[in-house]
mmCIF file of C-alpha atoms in Angstrom:
data_model
loop_
_atom_site.group_PDB
_atom_site.id
_atom_site.type_symbol
_atom_site.label_atom_id
_atom_site.label_comp_id
_atom_site.label_asym_id
_atom_site.label_seq_id
_atom_site.Cartn_x
_atom_site.Cartn_y
_atom_site.Cartn_z
ATOM 1 C CA VAL A 10 -16.061 -10.511 13.376
ATOM 2 C CA PRO A 11 -20.066 -10.800 13.253
ATOM 3 C CA TYR A 12 -21.748 -13.401 11.324
ATOM 4 C CA ARG A 13 -24.722 -15.428 10.753
ATOM 5 C CA ASP A 14 -25.193 -18.928 9.613
ATOM 6 C CA PRO A 15 -26.736 -19.140 6.220
ATOM 7 C CA GLY A 16 -30.389 -19.504 6.339
ATOM 8 C CA GLU A 17 -30.477 -17.926 9.862
ATOM 9 C CA SER A 18 -32.856 -15.637 10.737
ATOM 10 C CA VAL A 19 -32.188 -11.973 10.403
ATOM 11 C CA LEU A 20 -33.654 -11.193 13.904
ATOM 12 C CA ASN A 21 -31.017 -13.301 15.861
ATOM 13 C CA ALA A 22 -28.035 -11.421 16.978
ATOM 14 C CA PRO A 23 -24.959 -12.163 14.806
ATOM 15 C CA LYS A 24 -22.452 -14.595 16.471
ATOM 16 C CA VAL A 25 -19.175 -13.318 16.781
ATOM 17 C CA ARG A 26 -15.882 -15.051 15.735
ATOM 18 C CA LYS A 27 -12.275 -13.522 16.946
ATOM 19 C CA GLY A 28 -8.584 -13.583 15.921
ATOM 20 C CA VAL A 29 -7.339 -17.204 14.747
ATOM 21 C CA GLN A 30 -11.114 -18.697 14.793
ATOM 22 C CA GLU A 31 -12.187 -16.194 11.765
ATOM 23 C CA LEU A 32 -8.849 -16.312 10.348
ATOM 24 C CA ASP A 33 -9.298 -20.076 9.718
ATOM 25 C CA TYR A 34 -12.581 -19.743 8.448
ATOM 26 C CA LEU A 35 -11.586 -17.509 5.984
ATOM 27 C CA ILE A 36 -8.761 -19.557 4.652
ATOM 28 C CA ALA A 37 -10.931 -22.496 4.629
ATOM 29 C CA GLU A 38 -13.762 -20.414 2.407
ATOM 30 C CA LEU A 39 -10.713 -19.201 -0.170
ATOM 31 C CA ASN A 40 -9.307 -22.950 -0.393
ATOM 32 C CA ALA A 41 -12.873 -23.933 -1.003
ATOM 33 C CA ALA A 42 -13.756 -21.397 -3.895
ATOM 34 C CA LEU A 43 -10.232 -21.262 -5.462
ATOM 35 C CA PRO A 44 -10.912 -23.940 -7.894
ATOM 36 C CA ASP A 45 -13.918 -22.235 -9.283
ATOM 37 C CA LEU A 46 -12.501 -19.012 -9.572
ATOM 38 C CA PRO A 47 -11.097 -17.794 -13.154
ATOM 39 C CA MET A 48 -7.298 -16.958 -13.757
ATOM 40 C CA ASP A 49 -8.191 -13.224 -15.350
ATOM 41 C CA PRO A 50 -9.107 -10.552 -15.370
ATOM 42 C CA THR A 51 -7.128 -8.572 -12.645
ATOM 43 C CA THR A 52 -10.363 -6.299 -12.291
ATOM 44 C CA ARG A 53 -12.455 -9.533 -10.921
ATOM 45 C CA ALA A 54 -11.835 -12.335 -8.145
ATOM 46 C CA ASN A 55 -9.377 -14.628 -9.874
ATOM 47 C CA LYS A 56 -7.055 -17.560 -8.515
ATOM 48 C CA ASN A 57 -4.043 -15.544 -7.705
ATOM 49 C CA ALA A 58 -5.794 -13.088 -5.983
ATOM 50 C CA ALA A 59 -7.300 -15.864 -3.697
ATOM 51 C CA ARG A 60 -3.734 -17.152 -3.236
ATOM 52 C CA VAL A 61 -2.554 -13.511 -2.157
ATOM 53 C CA LEU A 62 -5.074 -12.828 0.315
ATOM 54 C CA LEU A 63 -4.315 -17.101 1.616
ATOM 55 C CA MET A 64 -0.572 -15.820 1.632
ATOM 56 C CA LYS A 65 -1.773 -12.748 3.974
ATOM 57 C CA CYS A 66 -3.478 -14.980 6.193
ATOM 58 C CA TYR A 67 -1.128 -17.524 6.931
ATOM 59 C CA LEU A 68 1.804 -14.657 7.578
ATOM 60 C CA ASN A 69 -0.528 -12.805 10.114
ATOM 61 C CA LYS A 70 -2.036 -15.666 11.491
ATOM 62 C CA GLY A 71 0.819 -15.370 14.622
ATOM 63 C CA ALA A 72 -0.444 -11.686 14.894
ATOM 64 C CA PHE A 73 -3.996 -12.146 15.063
ATOM 65 C CA ALA A 74 -3.259 -14.797 17.732
ATOM 66 C CA ASN A 75 -0.966 -12.385 19.748
ATOM 67 C CA ARG A 76 -0.530 -9.041 18.906
ATOM 68 C CA THR A 77 1.572 -7.815 21.358
ATOM 69 C CA ALA A 78 3.944 -10.898 20.359
ATOM 70 C CA PRO A 79 3.468 -12.686 17.554
ATOM 71 C CA THR A 80 4.962 -15.851 16.550
ATOM 72 C CA PHE A 81 4.909 -17.668 13.549
ATOM 73 C CA ALA A 82 4.709 -21.444 12.650
ATOM 74 C CA ALA A 83 6.983 -22.645 10.180
ATOM 75 C CA ALA A 84 4.332 -24.516 8.641
ATOM 76 C CA ASP A 85 2.196 -21.523 7.929
ATOM 77 C CA MET A 86 5.063 -19.615 6.400
ATOM 78 C CA THR A 87 5.739 -22.885 3.946
ATOM 79 C CA GLN A 88 2.267 -22.375 2.867
ATOM 80 C CA VAL A 89 2.986 -18.762 2.369
ATOM 81 C CA ILE A 90 6.074 -20.004 0.156
ATOM 82 C CA THR A 91 3.922 -22.678 -1.541
ATOM 83 C CA LEU A 92 1.304 -20.018 -2.497
ATOM 84 C CA ALA A 93 3.856 -17.671 -3.650
ATOM 85 C CA ASP A 94 5.530 -20.153 -5.876
ATOM 86 C CA GLN A 95 2.047 -20.776 -7.546
ATOM 87 C CA ILE A 96 1.891 -17.223 -8.352
ATOM 88 C CA LEU A 97 5.172 -16.383 -9.671
ATOM 89 C CA SER A 98 5.538 -19.643 -11.982
ATOM 90 C CA SER A 99 2.081 -18.843 -13.650
ATOM 91 C CA GLY A 100 4.136 -16.330 -15.891
ATOM 92 C CA SER A 101 1.158 -14.004 -15.751
ATOM 93 C CA TYR A 102 3.105 -10.723 -14.110
ATOM 94 C CA THR A 103 6.178 -9.010 -14.665
ATOM 95 C CA PHE A 104 7.585 -5.499 -13.666
ATOM 96 C CA SER A 105 6.286 -3.187 -15.692
ATOM 97 C CA PRO A 106 9.431 -0.512 -17.361
ATOM 98 C CA VAL A 107 8.134 2.169 -14.733
ATOM 99 C CA TYR A 108 7.487 1.681 -11.489
ATOM 100 C CA PHE A 109 4.124 4.146 -11.328
ATOM 101 C CA ASP A 110 2.890 2.219 -14.242
ATOM 102 C CA ALA A 111 1.138 -0.035 -12.043
ATOM 103 C CA PHE A 112 -1.004 3.172 -10.592
ATOM 104 C CA ALA A 113 -0.935 5.027 -13.937
ATOM 105 C CA PRO A 114 -4.178 6.420 -15.827
ATOM 106 C CA ASN A 115 -4.114 3.377 -18.100
ATOM 107 C CA ASN A 116 -2.806 0.863 -15.591
ATOM 108 C CA GLY A 117 -5.292 -1.449 -16.985
ATOM 109 C CA ALA A 118 -2.991 -1.953 -20.006
ATOM 110 C CA ILE A 119 0.520 -1.182 -18.763
ATOM 111 C CA GLY A 120 0.325 -2.316 -14.985
ATOM 112 C CA THR A 121 1.645 -5.571 -15.529
ATOM 113 C CA GLU A 122 2.384 -6.709 -11.969
ATOM 114 C CA ASN A 123 -1.006 -6.092 -10.967
ATOM 115 C CA ILE A 124 -2.698 -9.247 -9.562
ATOM 116 C CA TRP A 125 -5.953 -7.883 -8.456
ATOM 117 C CA THR A 126 -7.637 -4.133 -8.753
ATOM 118 C CA GLN A 127 -10.460 -2.259 -8.708
ATOM 119 C CA GLU A 128 -11.649 -1.199 -12.270
ATOM 120 C CA ASN A 129 -12.370 2.372 -12.763
ATOM 121 C CA ILE A 130 -13.983 3.528 -16.217
ATOM 122 C CA GLY A 131 -12.339 7.321 -17.133
ATOM 123 C CA GLY A 132 -15.822 9.722 -17.190
ATOM 124 C CA THR A 133 -17.940 6.816 -15.743
ATOM 125 C CA SER A 134 -16.754 5.568 -12.848
ATOM 126 C CA ALA A 135 -14.059 5.742 -10.091
ATOM 127 C CA ALA A 136 -15.134 5.641 -6.505
ATOM 128 C CA ASN A 137 -13.541 8.998 -5.448
ATOM 129 C CA LEU A 138 -9.674 7.453 -6.962
ATOM 130 C CA ARG A 139 -8.698 11.108 -7.697
ATOM 131 C CA SER A 140 -8.193 11.634 -3.844
ATOM 132 C CA ARG A 141 -4.957 9.886 -4.384
ATOM 133 C CA TRP A 142 -3.563 13.480 -5.465
ATOM 134 C CA HIS A 143 -5.934 15.866 -4.412
ATOM 135 C CA SER A 144 -5.395 14.825 -0.837
ATOM 136 C CA THR A 145 -1.810 15.910 -1.253
ATOM 137 C CA MET A 146 -1.982 18.776 -4.025
ATOM 138 C CA HIS A 147 -1.499 22.583 -2.674
ATOM 139 C CA TYR A 148 -4.316 24.792 -3.477
ATOM 140 C CA ASN A 149 -2.211 26.830 -5.765
ATOM 141 C CA GLN A 150 -1.079 23.847 -7.831
ATOM 142 C CA ASN A 151 -2.565 22.037 -10.849
ATOM 143 C CA PRO A 152 -4.657 19.942 -10.275
ATOM 144 C CA SER A 153 -5.155 21.674 -6.630
ATOM 145 C CA GLY A 154 -5.877 19.737 -3.891
ATOM 146 C CA TRP A 155 -6.337 20.060 -0.281
ATOM 147 C CA ASN A 156 -2.611 20.414 1.050
ATOM 148 C CA GLY A 157 -3.126 17.869 3.178
ATOM 149 C CA PHE A 158 -1.242 14.589 3.531
ATOM 150 C CA SER A 159 2.383 14.398 4.018
ATOM 151 C CA THR A 160 5.365 11.971 5.132
ATOM 152 C CA LEU A 161 7.845 12.128 7.776
ATOM 153 C CA SER A 162 11.591 13.008 6.825
ATOM 154 C CA ASP A 163 12.821 9.778 8.326
ATOM 155 C CA PHE A 164 10.688 7.965 6.154
ATOM 156 C CA TYR A 165 11.674 9.899 3.019
ATOM 157 C CA ASN A 166 15.299 9.596 3.995
ATOM 158 C CA LYS A 167 15.561 5.662 3.944
ATOM 159 C CA PHE A 168 15.201 5.813 0.228
ATOM 160 C CA GLU A 169 18.646 5.982 -1.847
ATOM 161 C CA ALA A 170 18.798 9.053 -3.925
ATOM 162 C CA THR A 171 18.803 6.918 -7.301
ATOM 163 C CA ASP A 172 15.533 4.621 -6.160
ATOM 164 C CA LYS A 173 13.107 5.844 -8.346
ATOM 165 C CA ARG A 174 10.109 4.758 -6.014
ATOM 166 C CA ARG A 175 11.028 7.927 -4.457
ATOM 167 C CA GLY A 176 9.619 10.077 -6.987
ATOM 168 C CA ILE A 177 10.005 10.375 -11.060
ATOM 169 C CA ASN A 178 9.136 12.687 -13.647
ATOM 170 C CA TYR A 179 6.293 10.513 -15.048
ATOM 171 C CA PRO A 180 6.247 9.792 -18.450
ATOM 172 C CA TYR A 181 2.375 10.463 -19.428
ATOM 173 C CA THR A 182 1.029 8.936 -22.501
ATOM 174 C CA THR A 183 -2.588 9.325 -21.644
ATOM 175 C CA PRO A 184 -4.721 12.327 -23.214
ATOM 176 C CA GLY A 185 -4.717 15.272 -21.588
ATOM 177 C CA ALA A 186 -1.716 15.435 -19.728
ATOM 178 C CA PRO A 187 1.217 18.007 -20.258
ATOM 179 C CA PRO A 188 4.372 17.381 -20.764
ATOM 180 C CA ASN A 189 6.259 17.035 -17.502
ATOM 181 C CA PRO A 190 10.008 17.764 -17.659
ATOM 182 C CA GLY A 191 12.231 18.816 -14.567
ATOM 183 C CA ASN A 192 10.570 21.506 -12.664
ATOM 184 C CA ARG A 193 7.000 20.499 -12.943
ATOM 185 C CA VAL A 194 4.463 18.309 -10.949
ATOM 186 C CA ASN A 195 5.870 14.633 -10.617
ATOM 187 C CA VAL A 196 4.845 11.519 -8.939
ATOM 188 C CA GLY A 197 6.172 10.220 -5.759
ATOM 189 C CA PHE A 198 7.206 12.687 -3.016
ATOM 190 C CA LEU A 199 7.187 16.237 -3.653
ATOM 191 C CA ARG A 200 9.733 17.916 -2.036
ATOM 192 C CA GLY A 201 11.294 21.737 -2.205
ATOM 193 C CA GLN A 202 10.519 24.132 -4.514
ATOM 194 C CA GLN A 203 6.822 23.377 -6.672
ATOM 195 C CA TYR A 204 6.697 25.225 -10.086
ATOM 196 C CA ASN A 205 3.827 26.061 -12.528
ATOM 197 C CA LEU A 206 2.557 23.389 -14.543
ATOM 198 C CA THR A 207 2.830 24.822 -17.935
ATOM 199 C CA THR A 208 5.160 27.417 -17.794
ATOM 200 C CA ASP A 209 7.879 26.156 -14.899
ATOM 201 C CA ALA A 210 7.407 29.373 -13.211
ATOM 202 C CA PRO A 211 8.076 28.799 -9.294
ATOM 203 C CA LEU A 212 4.621 28.863 -7.514
ATOM 204 C CA LYS A 213 4.069 30.503 -4.457
ATOM 205 C CA ASP A 214 1.934 29.582 -1.056
ATOM 206 C CA ARG A 215 -1.434 31.817 -0.090
ATOM 207 C CA THR A 216 0.164 33.721 2.868
ATOM 208 C CA PRO A 217 -0.017 37.712 2.644
ATOM 209 C CA ASP A 218 3.553 38.041 1.772
ATOM 210 C CA ASN A 219 3.188 35.446 -1.237
ATOM 211 C CA ARG A 220 6.103 33.134 0.025
ATOM 212 C CA LEU A 221 7.254 30.358 -2.119
ATOM 213 C CA LEU A 222 5.887 27.210 -2.354
ATOM 214 C CA SER A 223 8.660 24.974 -1.377
ATOM 215 C CA PHE A 224 7.985 21.902 0.768
ATOM 216 C CA THR A 225 10.076 21.271 3.550
ATOM 217 C CA ASP A 226 11.387 18.391 5.244
ATOM 218 C CA GLU A 227 10.145 19.602 8.864
ATOM 219 C CA ILE A 228 6.518 18.645 10.010
ATOM 220 C CA LYS A 229 5.049 18.524 13.242
ATOM 221 C CA ILE A 230 1.839 16.311 14.257
ATOM 222 C CA ILE A 231 0.209 19.620 15.741
ATOM 223 C CA GLY A 232 2.165 22.667 13.969
ATOM 224 C CA ARG A 233 1.425 26.643 15.004
ATOM 225 C CA GLU A 234 3.995 27.788 12.673
ATOM 226 C CA ALA A 235 4.092 30.688 10.548
ATOM 227 C CA ASN A 236 4.822 28.153 7.227
ATOM 228 C CA LEU A 237 2.103 25.548 7.698
ATOM 229 C CA GLU A 238 1.308 25.632 4.327
ATOM 230 C CA VAL A 239 4.579 24.038 3.192
ATOM 231 C CA THR A 240 5.447 22.162 6.167
ATOM 232 C CA GLY A 241 6.147 18.290 4.902
ATOM 233 C CA ILE A 242 7.182 16.240 2.211
ATOM 234 C CA ARG A 243 3.898 15.649 -0.010
ATOM 235 C CA ALA A 244 3.304 12.150 -1.274
ATOM 236 C CA TYR A 245 0.948 10.759 -3.715
ATOM 237 C CA LYS A 246 1.435 7.351 -6.036
ATOM 238 C CA TYR A 247 -1.066 7.750 -8.666
ATOM 239 C CA PRO A 248 -0.158 9.198 -11.506
ATOM 240 C CA ILE A 249 -2.967 12.506 -12.424
ATOM 241 C CA ASP A 250 -5.585 11.504 -14.861
ATOM 242 C CA PHE A 251 -5.544 14.745 -16.485
ATOM 243 C CA GLN A 252 -8.072 13.903 -19.120
ATOM 244 C CA TYR A 253 -10.786 13.221 -16.428
ATOM 245 C CA ASP A 254 -9.713 14.924 -13.327
ATOM 246 C CA ASP A 255 -12.073 17.545 -13.452
ATOM 247 C CA ASN A 256 -15.031 14.958 -14.619
ATOM 248 C CA GLY A 257 -14.356 12.999 -11.229
ATOM 249 C CA ASN A 258 -14.361 9.922 -12.465
ATOM 250 C CA VAL A 259 -10.731 9.134 -13.401
ATOM 251 C CA ASN A 260 -9.394 6.047 -15.207
ATOM 252 C CA ASN A 261 -6.958 4.884 -12.745
ATOM 253 C CA ASP A 262 -7.826 1.549 -11.211
ATOM 254 C CA TYR A 263 -7.352 0.935 -7.668
ATOM 255 C CA VAL A 264 -4.530 -1.521 -6.885
ATOM 256 C CA TYR A 265 -4.969 -4.252 -3.863
ATOM 257 C CA PHE A 266 -2.672 -7.272 -4.814
ATOM 258 C CA ARG A 267 0.517 -6.916 -6.909
ATOM 259 C CA LEU A 268 3.940 -9.115 -7.746
ATOM 260 C CA ALA A 269 6.488 -6.981 -5.526
ATOM 261 C CA ASP A 270 4.005 -7.726 -2.620
ATOM 262 C CA VAL A 271 3.843 -11.412 -3.339
ATOM 263 C CA ILE A 272 7.855 -11.629 -3.673
ATOM 264 C CA LEU A 273 8.585 -9.462 -0.547
ATOM 265 C CA MET A 274 5.940 -12.112 1.191
ATOM 266 C CA LYS A 275 8.044 -14.965 0.083
ATOM 267 C CA ALA A 276 11.527 -13.298 1.689
ATOM 268 C CA GLU A 277 9.807 -12.830 4.829
ATOM 269 C CA ALA A 278 8.277 -16.434 4.987
ATOM 270 C CA ILE A 279 11.873 -17.846 4.287
ATOM 271 C CA LEU A 280 13.275 -15.311 7.115
ATOM 272 C CA ARG A 281 10.466 -16.759 9.775
ATOM 273 C CA GLY A 282 11.457 -20.493 8.753
ATOM 274 C CA GLY A 283 9.264 -21.223 6.121
ATOM 275 C CA THR A 284 10.949 -24.135 3.565
ATOM 276 C CA GLY A 285 10.891 -25.883 0.012
ATOM 277 C CA GLY A 286 10.166 -22.904 -2.092
ATOM 278 C CA SER A 287 11.785 -23.259 -5.822
ATOM 279 C CA ASN A 288 12.953 -20.348 -8.336
ATOM 280 C CA ALA A 289 9.477 -19.625 -9.198
ATOM 281 C CA GLY A 290 9.746 -17.092 -11.968
ATOM 282 C CA GLY A 291 13.361 -16.571 -11.608
ATOM 283 C CA TYR A 292 13.011 -14.438 -8.549
ATOM 284 C CA GLY A 293 15.265 -16.447 -6.283
ATOM 285 C CA THR A 294 15.148 -18.866 -3.521
ATOM 286 C CA THR A 295 16.456 -17.091 -0.947
ATOM 287 C CA ALA A 296 14.929 -13.906 1.075
ATOM 288 C CA VAL A 297 18.003 -11.602 -0.073
ATOM 289 C CA GLY A 298 17.599 -13.009 -3.627
ATOM 290 C CA LEU A 299 14.015 -12.108 -3.495
ATOM 291 C CA VAL A 300 14.278 -8.874 -2.364
ATOM 292 C CA ASN A 301 17.051 -7.405 -4.875
ATOM 293 C CA SER A 302 14.930 -8.934 -7.520
ATOM 294 C CA VAL A 303 12.469 -6.113 -6.415
ATOM 295 C CA ARG A 304 15.339 -3.377 -5.408
ATOM 296 C CA THR A 305 17.393 -3.950 -8.691
ATOM 297 C CA HIS A 306 15.143 -4.098 -11.144
ATOM 298 C CA ALA A 307 15.553 -1.102 -13.434
ATOM 299 C CA SER A 308 12.034 0.569 -12.670
ATOM 300 C CA ARG A 309 13.216 0.962 -9.252
ATOM 301 C CA SER A 310 17.322 1.130 -9.258
ATOM 302 C CA ALA A 311 17.870 0.819 -5.964
ATOM 303 C CA SER A 312 21.359 -0.731 -5.227
ATOM 304 C CA ALA A 313 21.616 -4.676 -4.027
ATOM 305 C CA LEU A 314 21.758 -5.875 -0.512
ATOM 306 C CA ALA A 315 24.454 -8.192 0.997
ATOM 307 C CA GLY A 316 22.232 -9.888 3.303
ATOM 308 C CA VAL A 317 18.514 -9.069 4.448
ATOM 309 C CA THR A 318 17.331 -9.264 8.152
ATOM 310 C CA LEU A 319 13.510 -9.050 9.280
ATOM 311 C CA ASP A 320 14.506 -4.984 10.440
ATOM 312 C CA GLN A 321 15.821 -4.651 6.403
ATOM 313 C CA LEU A 322 12.754 -6.031 5.191
ATOM 314 C CA ILE A 323 10.149 -4.193 6.670
ATOM 315 C CA ASP A 324 12.098 -0.896 5.796
ATOM 316 C CA GLU A 325 11.681 -2.409 2.204
ATOM 317 C CA ARG A 326 8.195 -2.916 2.248
ATOM 318 C CA GLY A 327 7.779 0.451 3.499
ATOM 319 C CA ARG A 328 9.584 1.662 0.439
ATOM 320 C CA GLU A 329 7.933 -0.629 -2.159
ATOM 321 C CA LEU A 330 4.266 -0.366 -0.605
ATOM 322 C CA TYR A 331 3.668 3.126 0.860
ATOM 323 C CA LEU A 332 0.235 4.390 0.673
ATOM 324 C CA GLU A 333 -0.877 1.151 -0.451
ATOM 325 C CA SER A 334 -2.651 0.334 3.041
ATOM 326 C CA TRP A 335 -0.188 -2.506 4.449
ATOM 327 C CA ARG A 336 1.643 -0.466 6.812
ATOM 328 C CA ARG A 337 -0.345 -0.852 9.780
ATOM 329 C CA GLN A 338 -0.687 -4.661 9.275
ATOM 330 C CA ASP A 339 3.065 -4.760 8.578
ATOM 331 C CA LEU A 340 4.042 -2.739 11.523
ATOM 332 C CA ILE A 341 1.846 -5.106 14.144
ATOM 333 C CA ARG A 342 3.341 -8.246 12.175
ATOM 334 C CA PHE A 343 7.343 -6.884 12.994
ATOM 335 C CA GLY A 344 6.412 -5.942 16.189
ATOM 336 C CA LYS A 345 7.191 -2.355 15.380
ATOM 337 C CA PHE A 346 3.804 -0.685 15.754
ATOM 338 C CA LEU A 347 3.793 0.359 19.316
ATOM 339 C CA LEU A 348 7.167 1.851 19.216
ATOM 340 C CA PRO A 349 8.146 5.419 19.229
ATOM 341 C CA TRP A 350 9.552 7.297 15.959
ATOM 342 C CA GLN A 351 9.597 10.801 14.624
ATOM 343 C CA GLU A 352 6.716 12.907 15.908
ATOM 344 C CA LYS A 353 5.180 9.563 17.725
ATOM 345 C CA PRO A 354 5.637 8.353 21.375
ATOM 346 C CA THR A 355 5.573 4.844 22.644
ATOM 347 C CA ASP A 356 1.812 3.894 22.058
ATOM 348 C CA ASP A 357 -0.509 1.688 24.553
ATOM 349 C CA PRO A 358 -1.287 -1.993 23.705
ATOM 350 C CA LYS A 359 -4.739 -1.241 23.266
ATOM 351 C CA TYR A 360 -3.986 0.786 19.993
ATOM 352 C CA LEU A 361 -3.245 -2.631 18.368
ATOM 353 C CA LEU A 362 -6.844 -3.132 17.967
ATOM 354 C CA PHE A 363 -9.616 -0.157 17.054
ATOM 355 C CA PRO A 364 -12.426 0.481 19.610
ATOM 356 C CA ILE A 365 -15.884 -1.337 18.420
ATOM 357 C CA PRO A 366 -18.569 1.836 17.794
ATOM 358 C CA ASN A 367 -21.039 2.095 20.278
ATOM 359 C CA GLY A 368 -23.683 1.885 17.709
ATOM 360 C CA GLN A 369 -22.286 -1.524 16.844
ATOM 361 C CA LEU A 370 -22.185 -2.794 20.677
ATOM 362 C CA ALA A 371 -25.761 -1.287 21.430
ATOM 363 C CA SER A 372 -27.259 -3.596 18.292
ATOM 364 C CA ASN A 373 -25.525 -6.995 19.243
ATOM 365 C CA PRO A 374 -25.339 -7.736 22.650
ATOM 366 C CA ASN A 375 -22.794 -10.919 21.551
ATOM 367 C CA LEU A 376 -19.969 -7.850 20.660
ATOM 368 C CA VAL A 377 -17.357 -7.006 23.818
ATOM 369 C CA GLN A 378 -15.696 -3.833 23.583
ATOM 370 C CA ASN A 379 -11.840 -4.365 23.002
ATOM 371 C CA PRO A 380 -9.965 -3.851 25.958
ATOM 372 C CA GLY A 381 -8.608 -0.653 27.006
ATOM 373 C CA TYR A 382 -11.482 1.527 25.521
#
């Protein structure tokens, strides 16, 4: 990470901190700032947002030190548990009745588990959040989209059939939203036949013979089949803001940190040797109890686990936090990132780091390209 000391000349090439050195600096800065931060609102830097970021620093410290073979100090894991208990005991956050409320157009009001978000104001500013659904929707759906991002069937099949995180008919209460019974576009994963938003008539794709728009489980990294318009299970997590979608500035606040992530990180820290936790917030004192407090809540409705291992926990983080930008970090920390999976071969360890752009290397002689690039 390039940096300059306060007051240093901008003509000096920035010095560089690496890995744990930068993480230790970040931890010190967060601890220094935390007493001066407010408790709320969620749309501003606040005490519990700082605590979540500190949790992530301590939890990932071993991976920053050695990405190919992370180790985890018990003292760091205990810090994660202590910070989690401070957040959970605040009583500031609860699970919403509906899982997708955390991401809804009015999530600033009903997203009761959100800890830190980017505020978006319908009709005024939104940082292109509507791309969260336009990137997924087919051209013939309403709203239409790029027919782009899909998930793997192996991931979809990790969800129980009753798990509401896999998708529901979202109960919209915001202006402009059509009724959303049965067949109409839903939130979560889109699989199988898709239907007209207002008439429920089966939609068709754009092939010359007007085939039905029915998303299939099959998908390839590079595909040349005749049915490319429908290959792959589509996924989106932010319920559509029908009122402001055409305006471009939708009302959904972008979610960075939320309650379920805190609970699952505490469970992980316990599995990795952390101690000293309490039943803060009533979510449990054991790893399996904490995980089940998330899984079995009525907003999720997954079955309780009899026990939990690290392998089960990385799967649970996938189910709970999909499309929230934590998966790469999680897979590296759990030692899974380089392994093969559906449509992916074993990867070179160089991919544990991104390459540094040539322009940055040219402008700062203190930077050295990451190995393998």
